[in-house]
């Protein structure tokens, strides 16, 4: 039976370390959070980010813009925040309304304040091993593995999913940790054959319960990045937890696995941002 990797406890540890550091080094960081419209899930995420800022001692500024805001108005606000010396990090909550071009908005954020790590310059820096902000969810997965004592170097790591926010940066980070990395996706042939090679299997495909025991090698470490609300209103991941837990050596639950790490790593990026300005 697998060990459960406790993302809640590990994220609390990361936040406590940051809180100590902010206090000891008297770091005064400010995060600006922009939300356009009132998507209920986004409102919950933004609320959690504000709470985490408060806990750590980061000032947060909230900008709530109506759904019908013009793209140019949002871009003007981002440019204004880029120029403000009292703002260290800028986060535009996604998804944006359909009439806005997300790529354009992300590219307008100064790479120095890009605490989400979504700017092409941040992604490019990661790909060539230069310093820059790293996307929070994949950075959180690395922390989960390291703080659970999972050795990464030399291991076969298979990532299912190739999104810009998770799959691709995840592959780059695992490479940086000296894993042998394979990235799979919806067009991969014989997906089960490939995933069964994994010592560390990281799943971010956005399909509830997709990974069953046939996809997993005995003793593999399984990291589930997915989060869905099931028909029974319960949260579940991309991995069929009940089936895979007996096969794996360690596994992240949903909720309480990768999810809480994303905010902890965002807080880490905000503290780091202060040192960059
Ligand atoms: N929407 C869902 N997750 C995220 C995230 O990590 N950052 C931003 N900006 N928007 C999101």
Short mmCIF file of C-alpha atoms and ligand atoms in Angstrom, two decimals:
data_model
loop_
_atom_site.label_atom_id
_atom_site.label_comp_id
_atom_site.label_asym_id
_atom_site.label_seq_id
_atom_site.Cartn_x
_atom_site.Cartn_y
_atom_site.Cartn_z
CA UNK A 1 0.00 0.00 0.00
CA UNK A 2 1.30 3.42 -0.96
CA UNK A 3 2.41 6.17 1.38
CA UNK A 4 0.15 9.18 0.98
CA UNK A 5 2.09 12.32 0.16
CA UNK A 6 0.52 14.99 2.36
CA UNK A 7 0.44 18.20 0.33
CA UNK A 8 -1.42 20.05 3.03
CA UNK A 9 1.29 19.40 5.61
CA UNK A 10 4.15 20.07 3.17
CA UNK A 11 2.59 23.30 1.90
CA UNK A 12 2.13 24.41 5.52
CA UNK A 13 5.83 23.74 6.11
CA UNK A 14 6.78 25.84 3.06
CA UNK A 15 4.48 28.67 4.19
CA UNK A 16 5.84 28.58 7.74
CA UNK A 17 9.41 28.80 6.44
CA UNK A 18 8.45 31.77 4.26
CA UNK A 19 6.65 33.48 7.15
CA UNK A 20 9.76 33.08 9.32
CA UNK A 21 11.98 34.43 6.54
CA UNK A 22 9.73 37.44 5.89
CA UNK A 23 9.77 38.26 9.61
CA UNK A 24 13.47 37.71 10.15
CA UNK A 25 14.67 39.54 7.03
CA UNK A 26 11.92 42.20 7.33
CA UNK A 27 10.84 41.60 3.73
CA UNK A 28 8.05 43.92 2.61
CA UNK A 29 6.63 42.37 -0.55
CA UNK A 30 3.43 43.34 -2.34
CA UNK A 31 1.36 41.15 -4.67
CA UNK A 32 -1.23 42.70 -7.00
CA UNK A 33 -4.02 40.28 -7.94
CA UNK A 34 -6.32 41.12 -10.84
CA UNK A 35 -9.59 39.29 -11.38
CA UNK A 36 -11.79 40.08 -14.37
CA UNK A 37 -15.43 39.03 -13.95
CA UNK A 38 -16.80 36.92 -11.14
CA UNK A 39 -16.25 33.26 -12.07
CA UNK A 40 -16.99 31.50 -8.75
CA UNK A 41 -13.97 29.16 -8.92
CA UNK A 42 -11.66 32.12 -9.64
CA UNK A 43 -13.17 34.03 -6.71
CA UNK A 44 -12.33 31.09 -4.40
CA UNK A 45 -8.74 30.85 -5.76
CA UNK A 46 -8.19 34.60 -5.46
CA UNK A 47 -9.58 34.55 -1.90
CA UNK A 48 -7.17 31.73 -0.97
CA UNK A 49 -4.24 33.67 -2.42
CA UNK A 50 -5.17 36.76 -0.35
CA UNK A 51 -5.42 34.62 2.80
CA UNK A 52 -2.03 33.04 2.16
CA UNK A 53 -0.49 36.52 1.67
CA UNK A 54 -1.92 37.64 5.00
CA UNK A 55 -0.54 34.55 6.75
CA UNK A 56 2.97 35.06 5.43
CA UNK A 57 3.10 38.82 5.80
CA UNK A 58 2.86 39.80 2.14
CA UNK A 59 0.73 42.84 1.31
CA UNK A 60 -1.91 42.05 -1.29
CA UNK A 61 -3.75 44.51 -3.52
CA UNK A 62 -6.99 43.32 -5.12
CA UNK A 63 -8.20 44.65 -8.47
CA UNK A 64 -11.68 43.42 -9.34
CA UNK A 65 -12.69 44.43 -12.85
CA UNK A 66 -16.11 43.85 -14.39
CA UNK A 67 -16.57 41.09 -16.99
CA UNK A 68 -17.12 43.67 -19.77
CA UNK A 69 -13.78 45.46 -19.17
CA UNK A 70 -12.02 46.20 -22.46
CA UNK A 71 -8.75 44.38 -23.06
CA UNK A 72 -6.90 47.70 -23.45
CA UNK A 73 -8.10 48.82 -19.98
CA UNK A 74 -6.71 45.63 -18.45
CA UNK A 75 -3.43 46.10 -20.33
CA UNK A 76 -3.23 49.71 -19.04
CA UNK A 77 -3.69 48.49 -15.47
CA UNK A 78 -0.95 45.86 -15.93
CA UNK A 79 1.41 48.51 -17.37
CA UNK A 80 0.65 50.83 -14.45
CA UNK A 81 1.43 48.02 -11.98
CA UNK A 82 4.63 47.20 -13.90
CA UNK A 83 5.77 50.78 -13.24
CA UNK A 84 4.72 50.96 -9.59
CA UNK A 85 7.71 50.63 -7.29
CA UNK A 86 5.52 49.49 -4.41
CA UNK A 87 4.32 46.41 -6.36
CA UNK A 88 6.62 43.37 -6.56
CA UNK A 89 4.42 40.69 -8.09
CA UNK A 90 1.49 40.81 -10.55
CA UNK A 91 -0.99 37.98 -11.00
CA UNK A 92 -3.84 38.05 -13.50
CA UNK A 93 -6.27 35.29 -12.58
CA UNK A 94 -7.09 32.99 -15.50
CA UNK A 95 -9.27 32.22 -17.35
CA UNK A 96 -10.01 35.69 -18.73
CA UNK A 97 -13.30 36.51 -20.48
CA UNK A 98 -13.45 35.24 -24.07
CA UNK A 99 -13.01 38.72 -25.61
CA UNK A 100 -9.51 39.01 -24.13
CA UNK A 101 -6.29 37.55 -25.51
CA UNK A 102 -4.65 35.75 -22.56
CA UNK A 103 -1.27 35.50 -24.27
CA UNK A 104 -1.18 39.22 -24.90
CA UNK A 105 -2.07 39.96 -21.27
CA UNK A 106 0.58 37.56 -19.94
CA UNK A 107 3.19 39.08 -22.27
CA UNK A 108 2.41 42.55 -20.94
CA UNK A 109 3.34 41.60 -17.36
CA UNK A 110 6.94 42.56 -16.62
CA UNK A 111 9.05 39.36 -16.37
CA UNK A 112 10.46 40.87 -13.15
CA UNK A 113 6.99 40.72 -11.60
CA UNK A 114 5.74 37.54 -13.30
CA UNK A 115 5.10 35.51 -10.11
CA UNK A 116 2.97 32.99 -12.07
CA UNK A 117 5.97 32.18 -14.27
CA UNK A 118 3.78 32.27 -17.40
CA UNK A 119 5.66 34.97 -19.38
CA UNK A 120 7.55 33.60 -22.42
CA UNK A 121 10.77 35.05 -20.96
CA UNK A 122 10.25 33.08 -17.73
CA UNK A 123 9.53 29.88 -19.66
CA UNK A 124 12.53 30.49 -21.94
CA UNK A 125 14.83 31.06 -18.96
CA UNK A 126 13.69 27.78 -17.42
CA UNK A 127 14.33 25.93 -20.67
CA UNK A 128 17.96 27.06 -20.85
CA UNK A 129 18.66 26.79 -17.12
CA UNK A 130 18.75 30.50 -16.36
CA UNK A 131 17.16 32.13 -13.31
CA UNK A 132 13.54 33.24 -13.56
CA UNK A 133 10.13 32.61 -12.08
CA UNK A 134 8.91 29.01 -12.33
CA UNK A 135 5.25 28.11 -12.83
CA UNK A 136 3.84 27.37 -9.35
CA UNK A 137 2.19 23.95 -9.80
CA UNK A 138 5.23 22.16 -11.32
CA UNK A 139 7.51 23.88 -8.79
CA UNK A 140 5.17 22.57 -6.08
CA UNK A 141 5.45 19.01 -7.42
CA UNK A 142 9.25 19.19 -7.14
CA UNK A 143 8.94 20.33 -3.52
CA UNK A 144 6.46 17.52 -2.77
CA UNK A 145 8.87 14.93 -4.16
CA UNK A 146 11.97 16.33 -2.44
CA UNK A 147 10.32 16.86 0.93
CA UNK A 148 8.85 13.33 0.82
CA UNK A 149 12.33 11.90 0.31
CA UNK A 150 11.73 10.72 -3.28
CA UNK A 151 14.99 10.62 -5.18
CA UNK A 152 14.62 12.11 -8.69
CA UNK A 153 18.10 11.81 -10.18
CA UNK A 154 18.43 8.98 -12.70
CA UNK A 155 14.77 7.98 -12.40
CA UNK A 156 12.38 7.33 -15.31
CA UNK A 157 9.82 10.11 -15.12
CA UNK A 158 6.74 10.03 -17.33
CA UNK A 159 4.53 13.12 -17.55
CA UNK A 160 1.04 12.74 -18.99
CA UNK A 161 -0.08 16.12 -20.37
CA UNK A 162 1.77 18.82 -22.31
CA UNK A 163 0.13 22.08 -21.23
CA UNK A 164 2.18 25.28 -21.05
CA UNK A 165 1.30 25.71 -17.37
CA UNK A 166 2.01 22.19 -16.09
CA UNK A 167 3.26 19.49 -18.51
CA UNK A 168 5.99 21.42 -20.35
CA UNK A 169 7.53 23.24 -17.35
CA UNK A 170 7.21 20.00 -15.33
CA UNK A 171 9.34 18.21 -17.94
CA UNK A 172 11.98 20.97 -17.81
CA UNK A 173 12.10 20.89 -14.00
CA UNK A 174 12.44 17.09 -13.86
CA UNK A 175 15.24 17.33 -16.44
CA UNK A 176 16.95 19.95 -14.26
CA UNK A 177 16.76 17.38 -11.43
CA UNK A 178 18.48 14.82 -13.70
CA UNK A 179 15.50 12.53 -14.29
CA UNK A 180 15.04 10.79 -17.66
CA UNK A 181 11.89 12.44 -18.92
CA UNK A 182 9.13 11.32 -21.29
CA UNK A 183 6.14 13.56 -22.08
CA UNK A 184 2.93 11.85 -23.26
CA UNK A 185 -0.31 13.33 -24.51
CA UNK A 186 -3.65 12.49 -26.11
CA UNK A 187 -2.02 11.29 -29.36
CA UNK A 188 0.56 9.04 -27.68
CA UNK A 189 0.35 5.47 -28.99
CA UNK A 190 0.20 2.69 -26.39
CA UNK A 191 -0.01 5.17 -23.53
CA UNK A 192 -0.17 2.35 -20.95
CA UNK A 193 3.10 0.90 -22.25
CA UNK A 194 4.80 4.26 -21.77
CA UNK A 195 3.34 5.12 -18.37
CA UNK A 196 4.24 1.66 -17.05
CA UNK A 197 7.92 2.56 -17.54
CA UNK A 198 7.65 5.34 -14.97
CA UNK A 199 9.37 5.31 -11.59
CA UNK A 200 7.71 8.71 -11.12
CA UNK A 201 4.40 9.22 -12.95
CA UNK A 202 3.05 12.78 -13.07
CA UNK A 203 -0.48 13.12 -14.42
CA UNK A 204 -1.98 16.38 -15.69
CA UNK A 205 -4.45 15.50 -18.44
CA UNK A 206 -7.68 16.91 -17.08
CA UNK A 207 -9.70 13.68 -17.30
CA UNK A 208 -11.24 12.48 -14.03
CA UNK A 209 -10.05 9.04 -12.87
CA UNK A 210 -8.32 8.35 -16.20
CA UNK A 211 -5.22 6.61 -14.81
CA UNK A 212 -6.21 3.16 -13.58
CA UNK A 213 -3.91 0.46 -12.18
CA UNK A 214 -3.02 -0.87 -15.64
CA UNK A 215 -1.12 2.37 -16.31
CA UNK A 216 1.11 2.09 -13.25
CA UNK A 217 4.23 0.03 -12.53
CA UNK A 218 4.37 -1.69 -9.13
CA UNK A 219 6.15 0.64 -6.71
CA UNK A 220 5.88 3.82 -8.81
CA UNK A 221 5.47 7.26 -7.22
CA UNK A 222 2.24 8.79 -8.59
CA UNK A 223 1.60 12.53 -8.60
CA UNK A 224 -1.93 13.63 -9.55
CA UNK A 225 -2.20 17.23 -10.74
CA UNK A 226 -5.85 16.95 -11.85
CA UNK A 227 -8.79 18.31 -9.91
CA UNK A 228 -12.44 17.78 -10.82
CA UNK A 229 -15.77 17.89 -9.08
CA UNK A 230 -17.46 14.51 -9.55
CA UNK A 231 -21.17 13.83 -10.09
CA UNK A 232 -21.36 13.08 -6.34
CA UNK A 233 -20.01 16.64 -5.75
CA UNK A 234 -16.77 15.19 -4.34
CA UNK A 235 -13.36 16.34 -5.60
CA UNK A 236 -11.30 13.82 -7.55
CA UNK A 237 -8.13 13.82 -9.65
CA UNK A 238 -6.93 12.38 -12.97
CA UNK A 239 -5.90 9.19 -11.15
CA UNK A 240 -8.32 6.51 -9.95
CA UNK A 241 -7.00 6.68 -6.38
CA UNK A 242 -8.67 3.53 -5.00
CA UNK A 243 -7.23 1.38 -7.81
CA UNK A 244 -3.77 2.90 -7.98
CA UNK A 245 -3.00 3.31 -4.26
CA UNK A 246 -2.35 -0.44 -3.70
CA UNK A 247 0.06 -0.56 -6.68
CA UNK A 248 2.06 2.63 -6.04
CA UNK A 249 4.78 3.17 -3.42
CA UNK A 250 3.65 6.77 -2.83
CA UNK A 251 0.72 8.79 -4.14
CA UNK A 252 -0.79 12.26 -3.77
CA UNK A 253 -4.47 12.42 -2.81
CA UNK A 254 -7.00 14.85 -4.33
CA UNK A 255 -7.78 17.09 -2.53
CA UNK A 256 -4.78 17.65 -0.25
CA UNK A 257 -1.95 16.71 -2.63
CA UNK A 258 -0.63 19.02 -5.34
CA UNK A 259 -3.35 21.69 -4.93
CA UNK A 260 -2.15 23.35 -1.72
CA UNK A 261 1.43 23.43 -3.06
CA UNK A 262 0.51 25.82 -5.90
CA UNK A 263 -0.31 28.65 -3.51
CA UNK A 264 2.71 27.92 -1.32
CA UNK A 265 4.99 28.24 -4.37
CA UNK A 266 3.20 31.42 -5.46
CA UNK A 267 4.03 32.86 -2.04
CA UNK A 268 7.64 31.77 -2.52
CA UNK A 269 7.73 33.57 -5.88
CA UNK A 270 6.29 36.74 -4.28
CA UNK A 271 9.01 36.76 -1.62
CA UNK A 272 11.64 36.15 -4.33
CA UNK A 273 10.12 38.96 -6.44
CA UNK A 274 10.94 41.46 -3.72
CA UNK A 275 14.63 40.72 -4.17
CA UNK A 276 14.50 41.17 -7.95
CA UNK A 277 13.01 44.71 -8.22
N1 LIG B 1 -6.21 29.91 -12.77
C1 LIG B 1 -6.08 28.66 -12.30
N2 LIG B 1 -4.83 28.47 -11.81
C2 LIG B 1 -4.16 29.63 -11.97
C3 LIG B 1 -2.84 30.04 -11.66
O1 LIG B 1 -2.00 29.31 -11.13
N3 LIG B 1 -2.54 31.33 -11.99
C4 LIG B 1 -3.43 32.15 -12.59
N4 LIG B 1 -3.03 33.39 -12.88
N5 LIG B 1 -4.66 31.79 -12.89
C5 LIG B 1 -5.02 30.53 -12.59
#
